[in-house]
Coordinates of C-alpha atoms and ligand atoms in Angstrom, one line a residue:
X1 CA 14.3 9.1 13.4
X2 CA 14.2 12.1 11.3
X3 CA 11.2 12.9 9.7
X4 CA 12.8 14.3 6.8
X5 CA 14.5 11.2 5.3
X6 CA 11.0 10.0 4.4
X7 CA 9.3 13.1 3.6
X8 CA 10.5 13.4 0.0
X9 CA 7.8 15.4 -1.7
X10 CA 7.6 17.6 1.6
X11 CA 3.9 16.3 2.4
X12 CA 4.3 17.9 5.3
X13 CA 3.8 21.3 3.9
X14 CA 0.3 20.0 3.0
X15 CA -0.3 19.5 6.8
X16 CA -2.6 21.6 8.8
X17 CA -0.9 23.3 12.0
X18 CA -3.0 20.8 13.8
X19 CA -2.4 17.8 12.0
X20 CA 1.1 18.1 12.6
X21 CA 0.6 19.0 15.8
X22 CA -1.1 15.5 16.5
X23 CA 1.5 13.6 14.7
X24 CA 4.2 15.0 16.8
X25 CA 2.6 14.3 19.7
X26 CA 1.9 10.7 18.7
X27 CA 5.5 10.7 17.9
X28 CA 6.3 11.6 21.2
X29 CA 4.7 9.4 22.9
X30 CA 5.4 6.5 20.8
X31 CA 9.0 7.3 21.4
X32 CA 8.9 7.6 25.0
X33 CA 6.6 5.0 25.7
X34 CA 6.3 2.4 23.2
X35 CA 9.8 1.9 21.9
X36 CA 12.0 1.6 25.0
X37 CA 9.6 -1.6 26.0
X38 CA 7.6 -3.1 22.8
X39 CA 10.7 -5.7 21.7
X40 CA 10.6 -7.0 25.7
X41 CA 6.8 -7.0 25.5
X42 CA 6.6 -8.5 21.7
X43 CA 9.2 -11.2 22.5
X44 CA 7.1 -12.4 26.0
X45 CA 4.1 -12.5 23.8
X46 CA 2.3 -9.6 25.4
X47 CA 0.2 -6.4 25.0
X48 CA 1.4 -3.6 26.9
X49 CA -1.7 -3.1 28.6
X50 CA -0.3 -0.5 30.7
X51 CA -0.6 2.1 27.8
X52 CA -4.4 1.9 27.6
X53 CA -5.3 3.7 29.7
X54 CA -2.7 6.3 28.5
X55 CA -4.1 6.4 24.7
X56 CA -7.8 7.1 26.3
X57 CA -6.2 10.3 27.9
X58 CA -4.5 11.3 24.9
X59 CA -8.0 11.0 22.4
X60 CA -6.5 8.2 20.4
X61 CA -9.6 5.8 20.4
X62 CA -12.1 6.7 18.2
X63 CA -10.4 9.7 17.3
X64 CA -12.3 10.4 14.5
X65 CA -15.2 10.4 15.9
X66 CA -17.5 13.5 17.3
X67 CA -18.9 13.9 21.0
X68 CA -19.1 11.1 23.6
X69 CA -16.0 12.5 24.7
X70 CA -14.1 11.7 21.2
X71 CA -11.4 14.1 19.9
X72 CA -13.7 14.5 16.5
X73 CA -10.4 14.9 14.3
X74 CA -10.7 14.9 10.9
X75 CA -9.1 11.7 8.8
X76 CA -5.8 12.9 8.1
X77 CA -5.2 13.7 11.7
X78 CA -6.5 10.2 12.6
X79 CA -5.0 8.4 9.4
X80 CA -1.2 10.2 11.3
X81 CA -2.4 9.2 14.3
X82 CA -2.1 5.2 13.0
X83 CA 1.0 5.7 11.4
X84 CA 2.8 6.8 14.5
X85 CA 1.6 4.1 16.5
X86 CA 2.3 1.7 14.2
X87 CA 6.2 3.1 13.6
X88 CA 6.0 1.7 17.6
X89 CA 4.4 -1.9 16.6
X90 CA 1.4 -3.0 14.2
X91 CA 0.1 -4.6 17.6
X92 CA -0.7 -1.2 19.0
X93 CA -2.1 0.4 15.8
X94 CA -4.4 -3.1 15.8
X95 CA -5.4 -2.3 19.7
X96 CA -6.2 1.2 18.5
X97 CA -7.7 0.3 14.9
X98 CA -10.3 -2.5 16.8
X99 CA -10.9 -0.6 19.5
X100 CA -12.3 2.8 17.7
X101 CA -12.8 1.5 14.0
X102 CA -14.6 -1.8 14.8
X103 CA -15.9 -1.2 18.1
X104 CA -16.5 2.5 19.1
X105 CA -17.5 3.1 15.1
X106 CA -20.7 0.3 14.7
X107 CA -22.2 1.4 18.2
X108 CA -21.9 4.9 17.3
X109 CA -22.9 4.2 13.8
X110 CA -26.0 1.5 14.5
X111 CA -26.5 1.4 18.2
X112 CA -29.2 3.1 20.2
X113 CA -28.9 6.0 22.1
X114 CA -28.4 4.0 25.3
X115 CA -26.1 1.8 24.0
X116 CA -24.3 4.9 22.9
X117 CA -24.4 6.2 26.2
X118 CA -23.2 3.1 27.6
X119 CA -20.3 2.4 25.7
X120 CA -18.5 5.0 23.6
X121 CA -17.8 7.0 26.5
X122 CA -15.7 3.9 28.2
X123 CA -14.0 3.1 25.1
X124 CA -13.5 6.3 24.6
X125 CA -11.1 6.3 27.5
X126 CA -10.1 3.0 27.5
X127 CA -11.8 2.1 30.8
X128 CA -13.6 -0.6 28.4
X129 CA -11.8 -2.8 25.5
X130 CA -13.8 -3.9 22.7
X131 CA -13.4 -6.6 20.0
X132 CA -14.7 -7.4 16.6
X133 CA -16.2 -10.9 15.7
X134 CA -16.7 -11.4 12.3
X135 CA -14.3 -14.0 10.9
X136 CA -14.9 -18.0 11.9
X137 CA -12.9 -20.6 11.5
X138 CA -14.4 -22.0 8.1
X139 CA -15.0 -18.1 6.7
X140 CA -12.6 -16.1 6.7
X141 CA -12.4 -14.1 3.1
X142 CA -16.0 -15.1 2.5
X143 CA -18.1 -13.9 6.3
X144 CA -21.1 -14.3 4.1
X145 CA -21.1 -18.3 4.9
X146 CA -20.7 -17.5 8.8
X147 CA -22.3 -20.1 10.7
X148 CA -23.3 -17.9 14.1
X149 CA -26.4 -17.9 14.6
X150 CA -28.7 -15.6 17.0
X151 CA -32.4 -16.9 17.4
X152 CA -34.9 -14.7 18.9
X153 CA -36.8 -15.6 22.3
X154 CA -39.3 -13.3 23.7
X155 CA -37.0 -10.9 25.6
X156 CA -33.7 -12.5 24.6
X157 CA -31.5 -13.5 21.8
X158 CA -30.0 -17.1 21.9
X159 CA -26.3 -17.1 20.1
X160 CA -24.5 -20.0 18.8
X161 CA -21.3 -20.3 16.8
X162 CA -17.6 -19.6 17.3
X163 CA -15.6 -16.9 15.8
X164 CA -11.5 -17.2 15.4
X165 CA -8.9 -14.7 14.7
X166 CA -10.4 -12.2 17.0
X167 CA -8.1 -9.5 18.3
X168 CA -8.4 -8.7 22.0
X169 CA -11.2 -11.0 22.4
X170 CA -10.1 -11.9 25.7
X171 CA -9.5 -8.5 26.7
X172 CA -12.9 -7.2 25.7
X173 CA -15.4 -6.1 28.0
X174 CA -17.7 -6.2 25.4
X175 CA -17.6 -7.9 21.9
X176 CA -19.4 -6.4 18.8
X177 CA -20.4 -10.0 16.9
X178 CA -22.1 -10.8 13.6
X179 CA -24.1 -13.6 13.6
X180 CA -27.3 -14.7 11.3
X181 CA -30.3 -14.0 12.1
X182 CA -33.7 -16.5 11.6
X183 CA -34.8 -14.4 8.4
X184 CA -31.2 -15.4 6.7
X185 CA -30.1 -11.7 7.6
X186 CA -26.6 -10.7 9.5
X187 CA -26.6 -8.6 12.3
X188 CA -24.6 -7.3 14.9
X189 CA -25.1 -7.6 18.6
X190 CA -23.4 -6.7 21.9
X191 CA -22.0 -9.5 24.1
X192 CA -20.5 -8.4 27.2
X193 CA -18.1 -10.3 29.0
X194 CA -18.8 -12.7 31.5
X195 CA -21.8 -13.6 29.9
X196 CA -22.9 -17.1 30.5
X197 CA -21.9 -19.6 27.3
X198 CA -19.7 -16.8 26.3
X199 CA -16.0 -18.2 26.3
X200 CA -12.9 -17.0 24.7
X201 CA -9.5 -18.3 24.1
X202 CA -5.8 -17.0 23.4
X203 CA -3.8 -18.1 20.4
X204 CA -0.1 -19.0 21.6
X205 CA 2.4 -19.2 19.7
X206 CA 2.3 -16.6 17.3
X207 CA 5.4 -15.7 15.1
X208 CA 3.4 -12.2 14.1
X209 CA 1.8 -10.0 16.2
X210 CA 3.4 -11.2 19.4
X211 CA 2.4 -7.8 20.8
X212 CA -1.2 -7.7 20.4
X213 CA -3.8 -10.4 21.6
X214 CA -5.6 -12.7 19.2
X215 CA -8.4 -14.9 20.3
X216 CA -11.2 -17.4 19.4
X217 CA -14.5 -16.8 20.6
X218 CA -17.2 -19.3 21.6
X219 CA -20.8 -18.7 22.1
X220 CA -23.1 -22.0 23.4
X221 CA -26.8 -21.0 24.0
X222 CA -25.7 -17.8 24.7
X223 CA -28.8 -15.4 26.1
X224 CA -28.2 -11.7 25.6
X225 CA -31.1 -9.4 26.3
X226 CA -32.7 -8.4 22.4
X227 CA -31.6 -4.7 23.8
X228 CA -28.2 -5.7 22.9
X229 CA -28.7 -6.2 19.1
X230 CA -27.3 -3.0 17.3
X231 CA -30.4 -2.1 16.0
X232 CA -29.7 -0.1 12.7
X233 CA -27.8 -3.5 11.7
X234 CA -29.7 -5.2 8.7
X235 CA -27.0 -7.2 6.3
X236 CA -23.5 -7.8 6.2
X237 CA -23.6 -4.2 4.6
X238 CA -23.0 -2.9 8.5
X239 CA -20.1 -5.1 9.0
X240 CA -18.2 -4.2 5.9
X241 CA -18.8 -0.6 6.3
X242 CA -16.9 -1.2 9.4
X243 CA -14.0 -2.6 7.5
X244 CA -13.8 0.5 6.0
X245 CA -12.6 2.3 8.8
X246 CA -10.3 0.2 9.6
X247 CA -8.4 -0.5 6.2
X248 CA -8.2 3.2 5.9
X249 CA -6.6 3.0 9.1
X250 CA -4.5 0.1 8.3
X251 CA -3.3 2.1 5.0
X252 CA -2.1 5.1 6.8
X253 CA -0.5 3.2 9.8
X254 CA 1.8 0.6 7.6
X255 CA 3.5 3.6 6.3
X256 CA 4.9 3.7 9.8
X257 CA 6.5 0.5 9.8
X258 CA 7.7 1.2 6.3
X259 CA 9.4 4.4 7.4
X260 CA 11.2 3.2 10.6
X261 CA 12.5 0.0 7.8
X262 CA 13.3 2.4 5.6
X263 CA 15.2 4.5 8.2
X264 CA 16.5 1.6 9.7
X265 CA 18.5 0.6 6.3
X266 CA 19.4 3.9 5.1
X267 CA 21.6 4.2 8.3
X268 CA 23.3 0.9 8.3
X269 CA 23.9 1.0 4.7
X270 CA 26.0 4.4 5.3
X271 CA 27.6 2.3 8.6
X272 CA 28.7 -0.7 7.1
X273 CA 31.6 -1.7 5.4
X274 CA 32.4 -4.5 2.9
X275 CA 34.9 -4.8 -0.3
X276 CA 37.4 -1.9 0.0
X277 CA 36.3 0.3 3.1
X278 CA 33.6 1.1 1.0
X279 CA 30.3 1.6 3.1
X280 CA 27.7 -0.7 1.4
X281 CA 25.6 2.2 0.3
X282 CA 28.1 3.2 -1.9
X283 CA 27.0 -0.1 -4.3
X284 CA 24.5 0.7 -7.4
X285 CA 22.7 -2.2 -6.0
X286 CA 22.2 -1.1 -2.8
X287 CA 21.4 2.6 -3.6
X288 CA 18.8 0.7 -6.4
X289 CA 17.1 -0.6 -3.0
X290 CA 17.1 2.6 -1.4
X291 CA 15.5 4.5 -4.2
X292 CA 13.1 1.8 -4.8
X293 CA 11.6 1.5 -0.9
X294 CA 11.3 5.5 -1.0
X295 CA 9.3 5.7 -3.9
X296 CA 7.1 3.2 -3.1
X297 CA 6.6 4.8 0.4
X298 CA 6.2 8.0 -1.3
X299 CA 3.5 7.0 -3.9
X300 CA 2.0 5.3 -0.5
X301 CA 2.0 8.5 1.5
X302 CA 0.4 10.8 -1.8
X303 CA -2.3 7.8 -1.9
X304 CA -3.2 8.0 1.4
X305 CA -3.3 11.4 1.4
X306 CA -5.8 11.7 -1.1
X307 CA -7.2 9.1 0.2
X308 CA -7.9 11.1 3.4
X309 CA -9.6 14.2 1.9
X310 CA -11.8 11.9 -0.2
X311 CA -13.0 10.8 3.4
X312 CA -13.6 13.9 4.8
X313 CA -15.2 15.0 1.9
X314 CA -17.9 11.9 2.7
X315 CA -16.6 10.6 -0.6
X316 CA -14.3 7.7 0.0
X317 CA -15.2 4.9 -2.1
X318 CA -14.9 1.1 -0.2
X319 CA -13.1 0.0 -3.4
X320 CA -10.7 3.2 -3.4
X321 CA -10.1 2.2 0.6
X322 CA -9.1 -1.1 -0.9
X323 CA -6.8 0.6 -3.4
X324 CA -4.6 2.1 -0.7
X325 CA -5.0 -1.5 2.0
X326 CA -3.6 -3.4 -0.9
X327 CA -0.8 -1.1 -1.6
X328 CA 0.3 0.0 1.2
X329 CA 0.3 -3.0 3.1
X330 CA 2.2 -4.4 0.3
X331 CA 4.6 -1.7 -0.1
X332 CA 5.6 -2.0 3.6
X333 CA 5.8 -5.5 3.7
X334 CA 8.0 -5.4 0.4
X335 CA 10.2 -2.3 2.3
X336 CA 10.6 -4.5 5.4
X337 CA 11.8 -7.4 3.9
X338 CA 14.4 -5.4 1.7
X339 CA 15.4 -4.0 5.4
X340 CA 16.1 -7.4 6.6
X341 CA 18.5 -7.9 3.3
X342 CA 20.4 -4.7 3.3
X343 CA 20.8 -5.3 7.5
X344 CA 22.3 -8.8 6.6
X345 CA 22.5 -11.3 9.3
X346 CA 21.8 -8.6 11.8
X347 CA 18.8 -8.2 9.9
X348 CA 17.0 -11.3 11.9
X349 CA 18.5 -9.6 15.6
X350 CA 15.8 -8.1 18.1
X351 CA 18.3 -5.4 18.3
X352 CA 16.7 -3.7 14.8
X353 CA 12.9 -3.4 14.7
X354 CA 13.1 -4.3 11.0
X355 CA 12.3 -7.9 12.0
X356 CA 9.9 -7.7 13.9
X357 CA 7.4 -5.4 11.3
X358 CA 8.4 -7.5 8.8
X359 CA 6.8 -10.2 10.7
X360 CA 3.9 -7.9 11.8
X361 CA 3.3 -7.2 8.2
X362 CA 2.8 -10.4 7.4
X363 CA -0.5 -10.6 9.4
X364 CA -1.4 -7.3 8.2
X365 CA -1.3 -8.2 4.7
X366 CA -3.9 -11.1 5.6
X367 CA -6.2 -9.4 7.9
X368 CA -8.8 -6.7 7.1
X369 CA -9.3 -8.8 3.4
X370 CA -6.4 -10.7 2.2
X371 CA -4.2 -9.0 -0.9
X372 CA -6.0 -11.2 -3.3
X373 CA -9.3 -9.9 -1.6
X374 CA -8.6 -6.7 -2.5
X375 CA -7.4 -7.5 -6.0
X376 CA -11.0 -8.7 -6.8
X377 CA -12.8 -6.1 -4.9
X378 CA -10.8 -3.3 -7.6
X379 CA -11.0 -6.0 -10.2
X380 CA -15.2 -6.1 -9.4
X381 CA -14.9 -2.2 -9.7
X382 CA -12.9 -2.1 -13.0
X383 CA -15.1 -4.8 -14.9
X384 CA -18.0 -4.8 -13.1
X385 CA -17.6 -8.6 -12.9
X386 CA -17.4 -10.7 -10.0
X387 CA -14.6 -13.0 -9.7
X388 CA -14.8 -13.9 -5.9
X389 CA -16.3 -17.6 -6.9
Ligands
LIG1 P1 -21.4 -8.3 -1.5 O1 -22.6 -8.9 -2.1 O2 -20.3 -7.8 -2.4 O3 -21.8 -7.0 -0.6 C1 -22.9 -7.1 0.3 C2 -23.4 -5.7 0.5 O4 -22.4 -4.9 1.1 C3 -21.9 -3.9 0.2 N1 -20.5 -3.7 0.4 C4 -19.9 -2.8 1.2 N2 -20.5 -1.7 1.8 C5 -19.6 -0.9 2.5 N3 -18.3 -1.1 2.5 C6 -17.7 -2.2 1.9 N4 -16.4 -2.4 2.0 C7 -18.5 -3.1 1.2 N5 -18.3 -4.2 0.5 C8 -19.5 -4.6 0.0 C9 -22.3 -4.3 -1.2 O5 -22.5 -3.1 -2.0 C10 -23.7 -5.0 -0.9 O6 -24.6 -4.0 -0.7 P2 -26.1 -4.2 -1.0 O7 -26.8 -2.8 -0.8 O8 -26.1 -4.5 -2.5 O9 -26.6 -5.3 -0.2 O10 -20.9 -9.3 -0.4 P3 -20.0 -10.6 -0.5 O11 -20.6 -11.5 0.5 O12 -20.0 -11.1 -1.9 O13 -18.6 -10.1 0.0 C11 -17.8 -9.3 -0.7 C12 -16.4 -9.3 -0.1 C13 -15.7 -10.6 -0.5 C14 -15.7 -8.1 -0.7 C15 -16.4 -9.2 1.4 O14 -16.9 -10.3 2.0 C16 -15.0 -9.0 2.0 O15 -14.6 -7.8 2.1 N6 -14.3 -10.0 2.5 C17 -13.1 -9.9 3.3 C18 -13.3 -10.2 4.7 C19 -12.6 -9.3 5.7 O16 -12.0 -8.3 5.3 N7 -12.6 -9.6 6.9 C20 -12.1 -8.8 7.9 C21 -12.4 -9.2 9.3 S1 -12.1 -8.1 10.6 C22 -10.4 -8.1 10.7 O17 -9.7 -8.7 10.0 C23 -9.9 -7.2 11.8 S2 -8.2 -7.1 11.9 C24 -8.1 -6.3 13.3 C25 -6.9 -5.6 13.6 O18 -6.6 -4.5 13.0 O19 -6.2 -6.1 14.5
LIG2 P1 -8.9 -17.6 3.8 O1 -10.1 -16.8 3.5 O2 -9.0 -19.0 4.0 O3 -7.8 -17.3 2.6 C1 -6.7 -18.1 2.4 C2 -6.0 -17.7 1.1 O4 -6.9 -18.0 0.0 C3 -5.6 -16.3 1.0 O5 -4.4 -16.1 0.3 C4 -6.8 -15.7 0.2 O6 -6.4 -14.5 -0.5 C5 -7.1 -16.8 -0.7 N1 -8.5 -16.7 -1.2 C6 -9.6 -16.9 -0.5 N2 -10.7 -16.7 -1.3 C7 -10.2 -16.5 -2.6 C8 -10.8 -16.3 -3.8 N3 -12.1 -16.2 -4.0 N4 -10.0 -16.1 -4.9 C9 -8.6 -16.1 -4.8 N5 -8.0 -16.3 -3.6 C10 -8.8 -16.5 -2.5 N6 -11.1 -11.2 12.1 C11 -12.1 -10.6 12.8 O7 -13.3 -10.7 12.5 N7 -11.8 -9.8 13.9 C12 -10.5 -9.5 14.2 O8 -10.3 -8.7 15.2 C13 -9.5 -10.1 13.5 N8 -8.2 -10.0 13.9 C14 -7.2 -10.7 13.3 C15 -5.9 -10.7 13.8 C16 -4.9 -11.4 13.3 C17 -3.5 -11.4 13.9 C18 -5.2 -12.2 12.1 C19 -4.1 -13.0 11.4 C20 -6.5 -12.3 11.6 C21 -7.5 -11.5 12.2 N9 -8.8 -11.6 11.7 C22 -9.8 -11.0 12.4 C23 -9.1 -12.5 10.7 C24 -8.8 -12.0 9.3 O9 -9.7 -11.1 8.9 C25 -8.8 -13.2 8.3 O10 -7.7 -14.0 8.6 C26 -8.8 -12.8 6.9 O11 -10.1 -12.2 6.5 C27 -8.6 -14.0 5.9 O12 -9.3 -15.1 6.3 P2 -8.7 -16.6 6.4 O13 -7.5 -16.4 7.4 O14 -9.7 -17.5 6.8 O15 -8.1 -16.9 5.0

């Protein structure tokens, strides 16, 4: 795909040598590796575990991160990073997104130095897979009301709940889960696998996502030493900072889907003929379509952008991150279902990978705070008024 055809205002002039450096590579890889299997692996229903190990070598997890082995790039380089992988599928940007965002990021962040030690390193390399349990099956937008609970005993911490939704949560060695503590207050603790009355189950089925693992956790009289509670956790604070390395993530890698849609329909519109000879493109209506999905993916791109110095700056605001989560997410989803229009019937075929991010998208647009979530988090910020009750 050329770059160029989605590069309107030439943002990549505003690139650092090594910025585009990393998004090549990522390109590369994504091309070599990921595209030639993902529609076999995304139509069997699995993660193609046998990049993993692959993306540790290559610094992906985490990649924003400094020492323990992390490639310490700075946000843009990371936020490209995402977009690449998710031009390949949303399931490996997820894989990737989990893995350093909501995994690698809170033990860094709130762990000790030995849990540190222990862990980043592994993910690091993808010799360990995390997951992130947050969500349960009766809170979802709300993970205030979460019904996990972990009481203290002596030595040990006793967990009970369920969590649902979970990506990789039967891959993970070790999960990162929030559960309430006896004083009221959520925490986050380290449960690693095999752990007895720690269980975790697969979602079939799926019609999004087909690529990536999603799984329900289950946690009855759990005992995990008190060494594994994250210990600079005090509040739900620690989880939602959390989210905010992964929506930034999630802002930057939709564009990738978006542009491969994009791509996708620019090309067949110039291929196919209907009234006349005349390739469609050659309609008002179907250039209208065009012009539409690039600007959107071009105000997306400038947001993100932004978006990205504000972060290395330290200045990124949660409700800004929510700015560019609701947009872009909404822009790609919108771009990938005018895809599947200007493709016509072929539009629904496994032979284009329009389909398939259009279906990603939709869980994308869901997870990480719905839409609607993120409406109210910019309407709190505009009014200052609450409106999530
Ligand atoms: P609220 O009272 O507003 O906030 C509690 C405290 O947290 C602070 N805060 C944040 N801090 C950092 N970053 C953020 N994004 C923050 N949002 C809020 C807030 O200032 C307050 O601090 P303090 O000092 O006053 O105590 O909390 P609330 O319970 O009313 O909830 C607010 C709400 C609704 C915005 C929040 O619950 C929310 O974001 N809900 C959406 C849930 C969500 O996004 N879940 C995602 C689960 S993980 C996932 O989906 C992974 S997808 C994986 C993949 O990529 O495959
Ligand atoms: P609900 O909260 O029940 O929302 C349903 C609808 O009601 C939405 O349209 C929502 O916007 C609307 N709504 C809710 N409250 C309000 C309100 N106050 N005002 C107006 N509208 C409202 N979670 C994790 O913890 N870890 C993971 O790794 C993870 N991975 C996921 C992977 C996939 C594939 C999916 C689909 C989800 C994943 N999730 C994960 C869960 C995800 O974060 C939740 O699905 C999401 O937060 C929404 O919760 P819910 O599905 O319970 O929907």
């Amino acid at each position: 795909m050329s770059a160029s055809n989605t590069d309107f205002m030439k943002l990549d002039e505003l690139l650092t040598d090594e910025e585009r450096l990393v998004r090549d590579s990522v390109r590369e890889f994504v091309d070599k590796n990921v595209l030639p299997i993902i529609e076999e692996h995304y139509q069997a229903g699995q993660f193609p575990m046998q990049l993993v190990g692959i993306m540790g070598e290559l610094g992906y997890f985490g990649a924003n991160l400094e020492g323990y082995g992390c490639a310490g790039l700075n946000n843009i380089a990371y936020g490209l990073i995402m977009q690449e992988l998710e031009r390949g599928d949303s399931g490996l940007r997820s894989f990737v997104s989990v893995q350093g965002g909501l995994v690698m990021y809170p033990i860094y962040s709130f762990g000790s130095e030995e849990q540190k030690d222990q862990w980043v390193p592994r993910l690091q390399s993808g010799k360990a897979i995390g997951c992130f349990g947050l969500t349960e099956p009766d809170f979802g937008s709300n993970p205030a009301g979460m019904r996990t609970r972990a009481r203290r005993e002596g030595d040990c911490y006793l967990l009970n709940g369920s969590k649902a939704w979970i990506t990789n949560g039967t891959l993970a060695d070790v999960a990162v889960v929030w559960a309430k503590c006896d004083d009221e207050k959520v925490r986050g603790f380290l449960v690693e696998k095999g752990t007895p009355g720690f269980g975790s189950r697969d979602y079939h089925n799926k019609h999004s996502l087909r690529a990536s693992v999603t799984s329900e956790l289950f946690f009855d009289n759990c005992r995990i030493p008190a060494s594994n509670l994250l210990p600079k956790t005090e509040g739900l604070k620690n989880a939602l900072m959390c989210l905010n390395q992964a929506r930034y993530g999630i802002a930057w890698g939709v564009m990738g889907s978006a542009m491969v849609c994009f791509e996708t329909a620019r090309r067949w519109s110039l291929e196919r003929k209907q009234f006349a000879d005349k390739p469609i493109a050659s309609h008002q209506i179907v250039q209208q379509k065009l012009a539409h999905m690039l600007t959107e993916l071009t105000k997306a791109q400038l947001l993100s952008y932004r978006l990205g110095q504000l972060k290395d700056a330290g200045k990124a605001r949660p409700e800004q991150i929510s700015m560019a989560k609701r947009n872009n997410v909404a822009m790609a989803l919108e771009t990938a279902r005018i895809a599947r229009d200007i493709l016509g019937a072929n539009g629904i075929l496994s032979d284009y990978p329009v389909f398939r991010h259009m279906a990603n998208l939709e869980s994308v647009y869901t997870y990480e705070g719905t839409h609607d979530m993120h409406t109210l988090i910019l309407g709190q910020s505009i009014t200052g008024i609450p409106a999530f009750e």
